[in-house]
CSV table of C-alpha atoms in Angstrom, one decimal:
chain,number,residue,atom,x,y,z
A,1,PRO,CA,-44.2,22.7,21.8
A,2,TYR,CA,-45.6,21.1,24.9
A,3,GLN,CA,-43.6,18.7,27.4
A,4,SER,CA,-44.7,15.4,28.9
A,5,ALA,CA,-44.9,15.0,32.4
A,6,MET,CA,-45.5,12.7,35.4
A,7,PHE,CA,-47.6,12.5,38.2
A,8,SER,CA,-46.9,10.4,41.2
A,9,LEU,CA,-49.7,8.1,42.5
A,10,LYS,CA,-50.4,7.1,46.1
A,11,ARG,CA,-52.7,3.8,47.0
A,12,LEU,CA,-54.7,4.6,49.9
A,13,LYS,CA,-55.0,1.4,52.2
A,14,ARG,CA,-57.2,2.2,55.2
A,15,LYS,CA,-58.8,5.2,57.0
A,16,HIS,CA,-59.0,6.2,60.4
A,17,GLY,CA,-61.3,9.0,61.3
A,18,LYS,CA,-59.4,12.2,59.6
A,19,ARG,CA,-56.2,10.4,59.2
A,20,ARG,CA,-55.4,8.6,56.2
A,21,ILE,CA,-52.8,5.7,55.9
A,22,TYR,CA,-50.8,5.3,52.6
A,23,ARG,CA,-49.8,1.4,51.7
A,24,ARG,CA,-46.0,1.6,51.2
A,25,ALA,CA,-45.6,-1.6,50.4
A,26,ARG,CA,-42.8,-2.1,47.4
A,27,ASN,CA,-43.8,-3.7,44.5
A,28,ALA,CA,-42.0,-6.4,42.4
A,29,SER,CA,-41.5,-4.5,39.2
A,30,GLY,CA,-39.5,-2.1,40.8
A,31,PHE,CA,-41.3,0.5,38.9
A,32,SER,CA,-42.9,3.8,41.3
A,33,PRO,CA,-46.6,4.3,40.5
A,34,TYR,CA,-46.6,7.1,37.7
A,35,LEU,CA,-48.8,8.3,35.4
A,36,THR,CA,-47.0,10.1,32.1
A,37,ILE,CA,-49.3,12.9,30.8
A,38,VAL,CA,-48.5,13.5,27.2
A,39,PRO,CA,-50.2,16.9,26.2
A,40,LYS,CA,-51.0,17.2,22.1
A,41,SER,CA,-52.4,19.9,20.3
A,42,ALA,CA,-55.5,19.9,18.4
A,43,GLN,CA,-57.6,21.9,16.6
A,44,LEU,CA,-57.4,25.8,17.2
A,45,ASP,CA,-56.5,26.1,20.8
A,46,VAL,CA,-57.6,22.7,21.7
A,47,ILE,CA,-55.0,20.4,24.0
A,48,SER,CA,-55.7,16.9,24.5
A,49,LEU,CA,-54.0,15.0,27.3
A,50,HIS,CA,-53.0,11.2,26.8
A,51,ILE,CA,-52.9,9.4,30.1
A,52,ARG,CA,-51.1,6.4,30.3
A,53,THR,CA,-48.4,4.4,32.6
A,54,CYS,CA,-44.7,4.9,33.0
A,55,VAL,CA,-44.0,1.7,31.0
A,56,THR,CA,-45.3,1.5,27.4
A,57,PHE,CA,-44.9,-1.1,24.5
A,58,ARG,CA,-44.2,-0.1,20.9
A,59,THR,CA,-43.9,-2.3,17.6
A,60,GLU,CA,-42.4,-1.8,14.4
A,61,ILE,CA,-43.9,-5.2,13.2
A,62,PRO,CA,-47.5,-6.5,13.9
A,63,VAL,CA,-47.3,-8.8,16.8
A,64,ASN,CA,-49.4,-10.0,19.9
A,65,ILE,CA,-48.4,-9.7,23.1
A,66,ARG,CA,-49.3,-11.6,26.6
A,67,ILE,CA,-48.4,-10.7,30.0
A,68,VAL,CA,-48.2,-13.8,32.7
A,69,ARG,CA,-47.9,-13.9,36.3
A,70,LEU,CA,-44.9,-16.2,37.6
A,71,ALA,CA,-44.8,-18.1,40.5
A,72,SER,CA,-42.5,-17.6,43.5
A,73,LEU,CA,-39.2,-16.5,42.6
A,74,ASP,CA,-37.4,-17.3,46.0
A,75,HIS,CA,-34.5,-19.6,44.5
A,76,LEU,CA,-33.5,-16.4,42.3
A,77,ARG,CA,-33.4,-13.5,44.9
A,78,LYS,CA,-30.4,-12.0,46.3
A,79,ARG,CA,-29.0,-13.0,49.5
A,80,GLY,CA,-30.4,-11.1,52.2
A,81,SER,CA,-32.9,-9.2,50.0
A,82,LYS,CA,-37.0,-10.0,49.6
A,83,HIS,CA,-37.3,-7.8,46.7
A,84,LEU,CA,-34.5,-8.0,44.2
A,85,LEU,CA,-33.3,-10.5,41.9
A,86,ASP,CA,-30.0,-12.0,40.9
A,87,LEU,CA,-29.7,-11.2,37.4
A,88,THR,CA,-26.3,-12.7,37.4
A,89,LYS,CA,-27.3,-16.2,37.7
A,90,LYS,CA,-26.3,-19.0,35.2
A,91,ASN,CA,-28.9,-20.2,32.8
A,92,PHE,CA,-31.3,-17.2,33.5
A,93,ILE,CA,-33.1,-17.3,30.3
A,94,ALA,CA,-33.7,-21.1,30.8
A,95,VAL,CA,-35.3,-20.6,34.3
A,96,LEU,CA,-38.0,-17.8,32.6
A,97,ARG,CA,-38.3,-20.6,30.0
A,98,GLN,CA,-39.4,-22.9,32.6
A,99,LEU,CA,-41.7,-20.7,34.6
A,100,VAL,CA,-44.0,-19.1,32.0
A,101,GLU,CA,-45.2,-22.3,30.7
A,102,GLY,CA,-48.5,-22.7,32.5
A,103,ALA,CA,-48.9,-19.7,34.1
A,104,PRO,CA,-52.0,-17.6,34.2
A,105,ILE,CA,-52.5,-15.2,31.9
A,106,VAL,CA,-53.4,-11.8,33.1
A,107,TYR,CA,-53.3,-9.2,30.3
A,108,GLU,CA,-53.4,-10.2,26.4
A,109,LYS,CA,-53.6,-8.0,23.3
A,110,LYS,CA,-53.7,-9.4,19.8
A,111,GLY,CA,-53.0,-7.5,16.4
A,112,ILE,CA,-51.1,-4.8,17.3
A,113,SER,CA,-50.2,-2.8,14.0
A,114,GLU,CA,-46.9,-1.3,13.5
A,115,SER,CA,-48.2,2.1,13.0
A,116,ILE,CA,-51.1,4.6,13.0
A,117,GLY,CA,-50.4,7.4,10.4
A,118,LYS,CA,-46.9,8.3,10.8
A,119,LYS,CA,-46.1,7.5,14.5
A,120,ASN,CA,-45.6,3.8,16.0
A,121,TYR,CA,-48.5,2.3,18.0
A,122,SER,CA,-47.9,2.1,21.7
A,123,SER,CA,-49.7,-0.2,24.1
A,124,PRO,CA,-49.4,0.8,28.0
A,125,ILE,CA,-48.2,-1.9,30.3
A,126,PRO,CA,-51.4,-2.1,32.9
A,127,LEU,CA,-50.7,-0.2,36.2
A,128,ASP,CA,-52.0,-3.3,38.2
A,129,VAL,CA,-49.2,-5.5,36.6
A,130,LEU,CA,-46.6,-2.8,37.5
A,131,ASP,CA,-47.9,-2.4,41.1
A,132,SER,CA,-48.4,-5.7,41.7
A,133,SER,CA,-46.8,-7.9,44.3
A,134,HIS,CA,-45.8,-10.7,42.1
A,135,PHE,CA,-43.4,-10.6,39.0
A,136,HIS,CA,-44.8,-10.7,35.3
A,137,CYS,CA,-43.2,-11.8,32.2
A,138,LEU,CA,-44.1,-9.9,28.7
A,139,LEU,CA,-44.5,-12.3,25.6
A,140,ILE,CA,-44.4,-11.0,22.0
A,141,GLN,CA,-45.5,-13.2,19.0
A,142,ASP,CA,-45.2,-12.2,15.4
A,143,ALA,CA,-48.7,-11.7,13.9
A,144,THR,CA,-48.0,-13.1,10.5
A,145,ASN,CA,-50.0,-15.5,8.0
A,146,SER,CA,-48.6,-18.5,9.7
A,147,GLU,CA,-50.9,-19.8,12.6
A,148,ASN,CA,-47.6,-21.7,14.1
A,149,ASN,CA,-45.7,-18.8,14.9
A,150,SER,CA,-43.8,-19.4,18.3
A,151,TRP,CA,-43.6,-17.0,21.3
A,152,ARG,CA,-40.2,-14.9,21.7
A,153,ASP,CA,-38.2,-15.4,24.5
A,154,PRO,CA,-40.0,-14.2,28.2
A,155,ILE,CA,-39.2,-10.4,29.3
A,156,LEU,CA,-39.3,-10.2,33.0
A,157,LEU,CA,-41.2,-6.7,33.7
A,158,THR,CA,-38.8,-5.6,36.3
A,159,LYS,CA,-36.7,-2.1,36.4
A,160,ASP,CA,-33.3,-4.2,36.7
A,161,PHE,CA,-34.1,-6.2,34.0
A,162,LEU,CA,-35.3,-3.6,31.2
A,163,LEU,CA,-33.0,-1.1,32.0
A,164,ASN,CA,-29.9,-3.4,32.8
A,165,PRO,CA,-28.1,-0.7,34.7
A,166,MET,CA,-25.2,-3.2,35.3
A,167,HIS,CA,-25.1,-4.2,31.6
A,168,VAL,CA,-25.0,-8.0,32.2
A,169,GLY,CA,-24.0,-9.6,29.8
A,170,GLU,CA,-27.0,-12.5,30.7
A,171,ILE,CA,-29.6,-9.8,30.1
A,172,THR,CA,-28.3,-8.3,27.0
A,173,ARG,CA,-28.3,-11.6,25.4
A,174,CYS,CA,-31.9,-12.0,26.6
A,175,HIS,CA,-33.2,-8.8,24.8
A,176,ALA,CA,-31.4,-9.8,21.6
A,177,MET,CA,-33.1,-13.2,21.4
A,178,SER,CA,-36.6,-11.2,22.4
A,179,GLY,CA,-36.2,-8.7,19.7
A,180,ILE,CA,-36.4,-5.6,22.1
A,181,LEU,CA,-34.8,-2.3,22.7
A,182,VAL,CA,-35.5,-0.8,26.1
A,183,GLN,CA,-35.5,3.3,25.6
A,184,LYS,CA,-35.9,5.4,28.4
A,185,GLU,CA,-36.5,9.3,28.8
A,186,ARG,CA,-36.1,11.4,32.1
A,187,LEU,CA,-39.8,13.5,32.5
A,188,ASN,CA,-40.3,16.0,35.3
A,189,VAL,CA,-42.5,14.8,37.8
A,190,LYS,CA,-45.5,17.0,39.4
A,191,ASN,CA,-45.5,16.9,43.4
A,192,SER,CA,-47.9,19.0,45.3
A,193,ASP,CA,-47.0,22.7,45.8
A,194,ALA,CA,-45.1,22.2,49.1
A,195,LYS,CA,-42.9,19.7,47.8
A,196,ASP,CA,-42.1,21.3,44.9
A,197,LYS,CA,-41.1,24.3,46.7
A,198,TYR,CA,-38.7,22.4,48.9
A,199,PHE,CA,-36.9,20.7,45.9
A,200,ALA,CA,-36.6,23.6,44.0
A,201,ASP,CA,-34.6,25.7,46.8
A,202,ASN,CA,-32.4,22.5,47.4
A,203,ALA,CA,-30.7,22.0,44.2
A,204,SER,CA,-28.7,18.6,45.2
A,205,ASN,CA,-28.8,15.6,43.2
A,206,ARG,CA,-31.1,14.2,45.3
A,207,SER,CA,-33.8,16.7,44.6
A,208,ILE,CA,-33.3,16.3,41.1
A,209,LEU,CA,-34.0,12.6,41.3
A,210,ARG,CA,-36.9,13.4,43.5
A,211,ARG,CA,-38.4,15.7,40.9
A,212,THR,CA,-37.6,13.8,37.9
A,213,ALA,CA,-38.4,9.6,36.9
A,214,TRP,CA,-37.9,7.2,34.0
A,215,ASP,CA,-40.7,6.9,31.1
A,216,THR,CA,-39.6,3.6,29.7
A,217,THR,CA,-40.3,2.3,26.1
A,218,ILE,CA,-40.0,-1.3,25.1
A,219,LEU,CA,-39.4,-0.9,21.4
A,220,CYS,CA,-40.1,-4.5,19.8
A,221,VAL,CA,-37.9,-4.7,16.2
A,222,PRO,CA,-37.3,-7.4,13.9
A,223,PHE,CA,-34.6,-10.1,14.4
A,224,PHE,CA,-33.2,-9.1,10.4
A,225,LEU,CA,-33.7,-6.6,7.8
A,226,LEU,CA,-33.4,-7.3,3.8
A,227,LEU,CA,-33.5,-4.4,1.4
A,228,ASN,CA,-33.2,-4.4,-1.9
A,229,SER,CA,-31.6,-1.9,-3.7
A,230,LEU,CA,-31.8,-3.7,-7.4
A,231,PRO,CA,-34.4,-1.9,-9.8
A,232,PHE,CA,-36.8,-4.9,-10.2
A,233,PRO,CA,-38.2,-7.1,-7.4
A,234,LEU,CA,-36.6,-10.1,-6.0
A,235,MET,CA,-38.0,-13.6,-4.7
A,236,VAL,CA,-36.2,-14.2,-1.5
A,237,ARG,CA,-35.8,-17.7,0.2
A,238,THR,CA,-34.2,-17.6,3.9
A,239,TRP,CA,-34.1,-20.7,6.0
A,240,ALA,CA,-31.9,-21.5,9.2
A,241,TYR,CA,-31.6,-25.1,11.1
A,242,SER,CA,-32.2,-25.5,14.8
A,243,GLU,CA,-29.9,-26.9,17.1
A,244,GLY,CA,-29.2,-27.2,20.6
A,245,ASP,CA,-28.6,-24.4,22.9
A,246,GLU,CA,-26.9,-24.4,26.1
A,247,ASP,CA,-29.6,-21.9,27.6
A,248,ASP,CA,-32.2,-24.4,27.0
A,249,LEU,CA,-30.7,-26.7,29.4
A,250,TRP,CA,-31.0,-26.6,33.3
A,251,ASP,CA,-30.0,-29.2,35.4
A,252,ASP,CA,-31.0,-27.8,38.7
A,253,VAL,CA,-34.2,-30.2,39.4
A,254,PRO,CA,-35.0,-29.0,43.0
A,255,VAL,CA,-35.2,-25.4,41.8
A,256,LEU,CA,-37.8,-26.3,39.2
A,257,ASP,CA,-39.3,-28.5,41.8
A,258,SER,CA,-39.7,-25.7,44.2
A,259,CYS,CA,-41.4,-23.4,41.5
A,260,GLU,CA,-44.2,-26.1,41.2
A,261,SER,CA,-44.5,-26.3,45.1
A,262,ASN,CA,-45.0,-22.5,45.3
A,263,GLU,CA,-48.0,-22.2,42.7
A,264,TRP,CA,-49.8,-18.9,42.6
A,265,ASP,CA,-50.1,-18.5,46.3
A,266,LEU,CA,-50.7,-15.4,47.6
A,267,SER,CA,-48.2,-14.3,50.5
A,268,SER,CA,-48.9,-13.2,53.9
A,269,ASP,CA,-48.2,-9.2,53.2
A,270,ASP,CA,-50.5,-9.3,50.2
A,271,ASP,CA,-53.9,-7.3,49.7
A,272,THR,CA,-56.4,-9.1,47.3
A,273,SER,CA,-57.3,-5.4,46.3
A,274,PHE,CA,-53.8,-5.3,44.4
A,275,VAL,CA,-53.8,-8.2,42.3
A,276,THR,CA,-54.6,-7.8,38.8
A,277,PRO,CA,-58.6,-7.9,38.2
A,278,LYS,CA,-58.4,-10.3,35.6
A,279,LEU,CA,-56.2,-12.8,37.6
A,280,ARG,CA,-58.9,-12.7,40.0
A,281,GLY,CA,-61.8,-13.4,37.2
A,282,MET,CA,-59.5,-15.6,35.2
A,283,LEU,CA,-61.4,-18.4,33.4
A,284,SER,CA,-60.3,-22.4,33.5
A,285,GLY,CA,-58.2,-22.8,30.3
A,286,GLN,CA,-56.4,-19.1,30.3
A,287,PHE,CA,-53.0,-20.3,30.9
A,288,HIS,CA,-49.6,-19.9,28.6
A,289,TYR,CA,-48.0,-22.7,27.0
A,290,SER,CA,-45.5,-22.3,24.3
A,291,THR,CA,-44.7,-25.1,21.6
A,292,ASP,CA,-41.1,-25.7,20.1
A,293,ILE,CA,-39.5,-22.3,21.0
A,294,GLY,CA,-36.0,-22.1,19.0
A,295,HIS,CA,-36.3,-25.9,18.2
A,296,HIS,CA,-37.9,-26.0,15.0
A,297,ASP,CA,-36.4,-25.3,11.3
A,298,TYR,CA,-37.2,-21.6,10.0
A,299,PHE,CA,-38.0,-21.1,6.5
A,300,THR,CA,-39.6,-17.8,4.4
A,301,LEU,CA,-40.1,-17.2,0.8
A,302,ASP,CA,-41.1,-13.5,0.3
A,303,CYS,CA,-41.6,-11.2,-2.4
A,304,VAL,CA,-39.3,-8.0,-2.3
A,305,GLY,CA,-40.3,-5.4,-4.5
A,306,ARG,CA,-37.4,-2.7,-5.7
A,307,GLY,CA,-36.3,-0.4,-2.6
A,308,ASP,CA,-38.7,-2.2,-0.3
A,309,THR,CA,-37.3,-3.7,3.1
A,310,LEU,CA,-38.1,-7.1,4.2
A,311,ARG,CA,-38.7,-7.8,7.8
A,312,LEU,CA,-37.8,-11.2,9.2
A,313,SER,CA,-38.6,-12.5,12.5
A,314,GLY,CA,-38.0,-15.9,14.7
A,315,ILE,CA,-34.2,-15.7,13.5
A,316,ASN,CA,-32.0,-17.4,15.5
A,317,LEU,CA,-28.9,-15.0,15.8
A,318,ARG,CA,-26.9,-17.8,17.2
A,319,GLN,CA,-27.2,-19.8,14.3
A,320,PRO,CA,-26.3,-19.3,10.4
A,321,LEU,CA,-28.7,-17.8,7.7
A,322,PHE,CA,-28.8,-19.0,4.1
A,323,ILE,CA,-30.4,-16.8,1.4
A,324,GLN,CA,-31.5,-17.3,-2.3
A,325,VAL,CA,-32.2,-15.1,-4.4
A,326,SER,CA,-34.5,-15.1,-7.9
A,327,GLN,CA,-35.6,-12.1,-10.4
A,328,TYR,CA,-39.3,-11.8,-10.1
A,329,VAL,CA,-41.0,-11.1,-13.3
A,330,GLU,CA,-44.7,-10.8,-13.6
A,331,THR,CA,-46.2,-11.7,-16.9
A,332,ALA,CA,-49.4,-10.7,-18.8
A,333,ASP,CA,-51.2,-13.4,-18.3
A,334,GLU,CA,-51.5,-13.1,-14.3
A,335,ARG,CA,-48.7,-15.5,-14.0
A,336,ASP,CA,-46.0,-15.0,-11.9
A,337,ALA,CA,-42.6,-16.0,-13.2
A,338,GLU,CA,-39.0,-17.0,-11.0
A,339,LEU,CA,-36.2,-17.1,-13.2
A,340,MET,CA,-32.8,-18.9,-12.0
A,341,TRP,CA,-32.3,-19.2,-8.2
A,342,THR,CA,-28.9,-18.3,-7.0
A,343,SER,CA,-26.6,-20.9,-5.0
A,344,PRO,CA,-27.4,-20.6,-1.6
A,345,LEU,CA,-25.4,-18.1,0.6
A,346,GLN,CA,-24.5,-18.7,4.1
A,347,LEU,CA,-24.3,-15.9,6.4
A,348,ASN,CA,-23.0,-16.3,9.9
A,349,LEU,CA,-25.1,-14.0,12.0
A,350,PHE,CA,-23.5,-15.1,15.6
A,351,LYS,CA,-19.9,-13.2,14.3
A,352,LEU,CA,-21.9,-9.9,14.4
A,353,ARG,CA,-21.8,-7.5,17.3
A,354,THR,CA,-25.3,-7.8,18.2
A,355,GLY,CA,-26.6,-8.1,21.6
A,356,MET,CA,-25.5,-12.0,21.2
A,357,ASN,CA,-22.0,-11.3,20.9
A,358,SER,CA,-21.5,-7.2,21.8
A,359,LYS,CA,-18.2,-7.6,22.9
A,360,LYS,CA,-15.8,-9.9,20.4
A,361,GLY,CA,-18.4,-9.1,17.1
A,362,VAL,CA,-17.7,-7.3,14.3
A,363,LEU,CA,-19.7,-4.4,12.9
A,364,SER,CA,-20.0,-6.1,9.1
A,365,LEU,CA,-19.5,-9.3,7.0
A,366,PRO,CA,-17.3,-9.3,4.5
A,367,LYS,CA,-19.1,-8.6,1.1
A,368,ARG,CA,-20.5,-11.7,-1.0
A,369,VAL,CA,-21.2,-11.7,-4.6
A,370,LEU,CA,-24.5,-12.9,-6.0
A,371,ASP,CA,-25.1,-14.1,-9.5
A,372,ILE,CA,-28.3,-13.1,-10.4
A,373,GLY,CA,-28.4,-13.3,-14.2
A,374,ASP,CA,-26.0,-12.9,-17.3
A,375,ASP,CA,-26.3,-9.3,-16.8
A,376,CYS,CA,-26.3,-8.6,-13.3
A,377,ASP,CA,-23.6,-9.1,-10.7
A,378,ALA,CA,-25.0,-7.8,-7.2
A,379,LEU,CA,-23.3,-7.5,-3.9
A,380,VAL,CA,-24.5,-8.8,-0.3
A,381,ASP,CA,-23.8,-6.4,2.3
A,382,VAL,CA,-24.6,-7.7,6.1
A,383,SER,CA,-23.8,-5.0,8.9
A,384,VAL,CA,-25.1,-4.1,11.8
A,385,GLU,CA,-27.2,-1.0,12.6
A,386,GLU,CA,-26.1,1.3,15.6
A,387,ARG,CA,-29.6,2.0,17.1
A,388,ILE,CA,-31.1,-1.1,17.3
A,389,ARG,CA,-28.1,-3.7,16.8
A,390,MET,CA,-29.8,-5.8,14.5
A,391,PRO,CA,-28.5,-7.0,11.2
A,392,ILE,CA,-29.5,-5.4,7.8
A,393,CYS,CA,-28.7,-7.3,4.8
A,394,THR,CA,-28.4,-4.9,1.6
A,395,ILE,CA,-28.8,-6.3,-2.2
A,396,TYR,CA,-27.3,-4.0,-4.6
A,397,SER,CA,-24.8,-3.4,-7.4
A,398,PRO,CA,-22.3,-0.7,-7.1
A,399,PHE,CA,-21.9,0.1,-10.9
A,400,TRP,CA,-24.6,0.3,-13.5
A,401,ILE,CA,-24.2,0.6,-17.5
A,402,MET,CA,-26.8,2.3,-19.2
A,403,ASN,CA,-26.5,2.4,-23.2
A,404,LYS,CA,-28.4,5.3,-24.6
A,405,THR,CA,-26.8,5.1,-27.8
A,406,GLY,CA,-29.0,2.7,-29.5
A,407,MET,CA,-26.6,0.6,-30.8
A,408,LYS,CA,-25.3,-3.3,-29.8
A,409,LEU,CA,-22.5,-2.5,-27.0
A,410,GLN,CA,-19.9,-5.2,-25.6
A,411,TYR,CA,-18.1,-4.7,-22.1
A,412,ARG,CA,-15.4,-6.1,-20.5
A,413,VAL,CA,-14.1,-4.9,-17.1
A,414,SER,CA,-10.3,-5.6,-16.4
A,415,ASN,CA,-9.2,-8.3,-14.2
A,416,GLN,CA,-12.1,-10.3,-15.0
A,417,SER,CA,-13.1,-12.8,-17.8
A,418,LYS,CA,-16.4,-12.2,-18.2
A,419,ARG,CA,-18.0,-10.0,-21.1
A,420,TYR,CA,-21.3,-8.3,-21.0
A,421,PHE,CA,-23.3,-8.0,-24.1
A,422,ASP,CA,-26.0,-5.1,-24.6
A,423,SER,CA,-28.5,-5.2,-27.1
A,424,GLY,CA,-29.3,-1.6,-27.2
A,425,VAL,CA,-33.3,-1.8,-27.1
A,426,GLY,CA,-33.3,-0.5,-23.8
A,427,GLY,CA,-34.9,-2.2,-20.7
A,428,LEU,CA,-32.9,-2.9,-17.4
A,429,PRO,CA,-28.9,-1.5,-17.3
A,430,ILE,CA,-26.5,-3.9,-16.8
A,431,MET,CA,-25.1,-4.2,-13.3
A,432,ILE,CA,-21.5,-5.0,-12.7
A,433,HIS,CA,-19.3,-5.2,-9.3
A,434,CYS,CA,-15.5,-4.5,-9.2
A,435,GLY,CA,-12.7,-5.5,-7.0
A,436,LYS,CA,-10.8,-3.6,-4.9
A,437,SER,CA,-7.8,-2.4,-7.4
A,438,GLU,CA,-7.4,0.9,-8.5
A,439,GLU,CA,-6.6,-0.5,-12.1
A,440,THR,CA,-10.5,-2.0,-12.5
């Protein structure tokens, strides 16, 4: 029932007598300094106001986040511009990977849970980072039981990089490799009374843009979802082999040398009062170092209950993914038993229309057959969810046969040589699949 609003901030630089001169230097992120006010109703007539920055981070899986400050990016700036970067440069992702190595950490938060109650947990990006004159990158690490989880590809915290208004293919692939989805919502901006009256009288496009602003959300999503639609739990093996990626190569040695020569020097127009507080009091050793990003084999072994969804992260969408499935049985002596594993199934994820292949990809892969047992033939359907553009794998059986007669029965499906035997004592139904023929 309550609508969120945004308030514009002005940074006071100095004061001469009764006159106040405001600092109007443009920040590197491109985001105007706004605060978002989110009203929420509490008990009776009490309303609580949640105040945060205009850029927030939200996740659907447990992760750790880290924000690092980059060195000078003069070699990536547009010609004739002091503040804008050329996002169309080739191997832009490789440059970001090189720059975050050894960069100082200005903000870090560990163990961000996926939800609190029914709503996903959000962590606002610090205002000092958004209003800084230096460029910053956001790094995401999956917070699972493994201690050797690699950091995802860096995310440049600029307005053009996140919103991508020009639909640059390199930036779209970078979003997909980082596993993020950027959402934006236009909210009203509360200005002074005189400005509100002036903009209300002038109903032009410029006045509408001055009265509103974008509230941006960086949503972290898993790389791959696996849904078990069978009436029993499954043990699932997934693995992928690492291969060389052309985005990891950067042959412009003078560019990297220029990065190292401009290590964390404040420019002449910088004011030290606007530098991130953690950076000013940073201790030695608080630097970011990634190990084996994208250059190691991937392997997981998980149990997926019936009707549950397995969220997998750290998968390279440019490489094929292999899956093996086995029925999971719980015994009375508290020892878990695994039945026969299926043959490895290769899923060519690079053919899907994800952020890696948004123009020439397909929305779904051909359905594959999984022979889990003598009485269970399942299908594997891999498709792309339209909202997050990430692949979803569903293991299901289209037809279930339940024998309620109490007699032993035998089934045979047309166009198939296999026969199904039913003991008639109950238990799990017989699950089969059929061809596309109408006579089946």
